[in-house]
């Protein structure tokens, strides 16, 4: 409604102006007069809220609305005004700053109304005298600069009004980030930091304390909405989630306030970020007491975190332990004493002075009508005997901002007026020229503080981190526990002394406010469906993956030679698996191989000792010795398959296997046909082995796929064609031996060795036929074990079937190992 009347006022002004005589400059509407004024060579305007509200008016829309009747004195803005007057008095009494030039002021009351703020701003720009002058309205601004207002919303309305005229405006407390937009507010400056930095600092603070699940309440105006929007954006970038973000304004109806209370009560977050002005928080505090909203950890902005009035109202310790950002403490020598000495105000504005005096001392200047009903004012009352908002100096940093704003104007004037011992001119300057130089001004206050504006016309961002701690005083004590300096590198901006903080409920341990507990190492975060990113489940990493940090969003896969440990928080080197000489299986196979070799050697010794006997001669002793030698090599060949595979062992095992078995079967074939076959049949096998080793030899290989958590060391055959060609050739020779031996099994007794060769080849072929599926399906080191078993089994089969019967005759039946017995048997056949 207030904005509507402001718009109607502007529209009516434009309509009236267009109807007026274009050559006459006339004040439109009713004049509005300042509450405080003082003449001077150059006038500075001031816009403050001496009152915080106004009486509700009956609007009929048929007659001009009556003027606002302001109520509820606002002591804070009186303090701001006193700070402005103190700076003006200091400058006027200075012999070095603006010598010979006096500053005057016109200070208006907005009553907390944006419409009134726009109206008094126009009065400061145009003057308030109800006069007319010939010619168009081309006179420059009535004041050099406007100081104020306190709230961001009022400043936005004012700055939009005077921005096109480049009339400078300096605020001491309007922090909305939106006011940094120089395309909309080209003449706006401020001696306080933008909420952009405060919102970022708040997000940094919340993250610093480990809170990822918070609620938020904001004042439903430009200050709160813009500030909270920036905070929300920054918080999301830092992994912080808002469970709720609720607007609130002190004029909200009861049902709307109850919905806010219910939302807070039903929430699971234990931290509330309050982007509020003190007026709204005052109302909320009463509601929180009424509905028992206690035990929450509050995070506050400079709008209320260092306000002693709020602290004094917090009788139920709802805000105890609050942390937040405040403008750094500062001192202006003599300012406190000047603020508390209000009697000089009487000379600047007797009406407002009288109202302030009566409100401060709860008295009334005598009148005929009401003197008997109230305590009369004597004019001798002393503020030193009282404690109230006006005597509270906790907002000294803001008072200093007003003070610095006036001095920024004075230093700019000093430079432009060519002041040395005296100023060359006392005339008010062109607004655009003055604005350009004001934006570049740089100076130090009498207390040594450097003052300047950045590229956006704002103060450099610095905040103190304040903590509300229990005290024996009337309210909690504001203790500085940290500092935020935006001029430092990002990682160094925030510094907090955690040990010195007292949290909500008077505890010393940082409160926990998370939607989900942190995921430990070995797990990863998985966002719950339909929930913010701060609400998640902790999913264990899969085999072979790890996470070694808390709250990891992904699991990392270990390097192929490593595997995850049991906790899934680190990679350990994979266990290597191969058939070794130290394990039981390797020991057994080695012993069997050695036993086979030893038995072969014994048989060879027996055959050598009885080489001249008929049974040895009758079975081709040369081939028998060659066969025994090849069998001994077959037994020893199996040892090359045991142990860690290397490049040489891989080539040796398969080459030795191929050559020795080809030689062995060739010898058997020679026994069934002719001796020459024993040597000719080995040539193709050797050629295959040579080609295999030349083209694609076997090599050591890490099998990472069969068992994920282990590395199986094995020999890759290199060329599968070469490997199966060797086996195929051996199989071909064995089949040929079997056929020939089978056909020769009924020849004369002299050649009855063919029966034993038939059995040996039958065993040989059965072993190697069974070997193929077993070899293909066996895992890891068992593949090697199967191959060794096939070598040993087929070797023992040949050894026992061919030579054991002969040894039996030689050693146990010597009477059968004679020429007479052999000839007799042949004759019978």
Short mmCIF file of C-alpha atoms in Angstrom, two decimals, residues 206 210-215 239-244 267-271 513-516 531-532 534-535:
data_model
loop_
_atom_site.label_atom_id
_atom_site.label_comp_id
_atom_site.label_asym_id
_atom_site.label_seq_id
_atom_site.Cartn_x
_atom_site.Cartn_y
_atom_site.Cartn_z
CA UNK A 206 28.46 -22.13 8.80
CA UNK A 210 30.52 -28.22 10.09
CA UNK A 211 26.82 -27.41 9.76
CA UNK A 212 25.42 -28.70 6.47
CA UNK A 213 21.71 -28.75 7.37
CA UNK A 214 20.35 -25.40 8.53
CA UNK A 215 17.18 -23.38 8.59
CA UNK A 239 27.72 -28.08 0.22
CA UNK A 240 25.32 -26.55 2.74
CA UNK A 241 21.60 -27.25 2.45
CA UNK A 242 18.70 -25.14 3.72
CA UNK A 243 15.91 -27.20 5.22
CA UNK A 244 13.69 -24.11 5.07
CA UNK A 267 12.33 -29.24 11.33
CA UNK A 268 15.31 -31.48 12.09
CA UNK A 269 18.03 -28.85 11.69
CA UNK A 270 19.35 -27.33 14.90
CA UNK A 271 20.86 -24.15 13.44
CA UNK A 513 23.29 -29.95 12.54
CA UNK A 514 23.39 -32.37 9.62
CA UNK A 515 20.73 -34.17 7.63
CA UNK A 516 22.87 -37.32 7.48
CA UNK A 531 16.02 -35.06 -0.94
CA UNK A 532 18.66 -32.28 -0.95
CA UNK A 534 22.96 -33.07 2.20
CA UNK A 535 20.59 -35.99 2.84
#
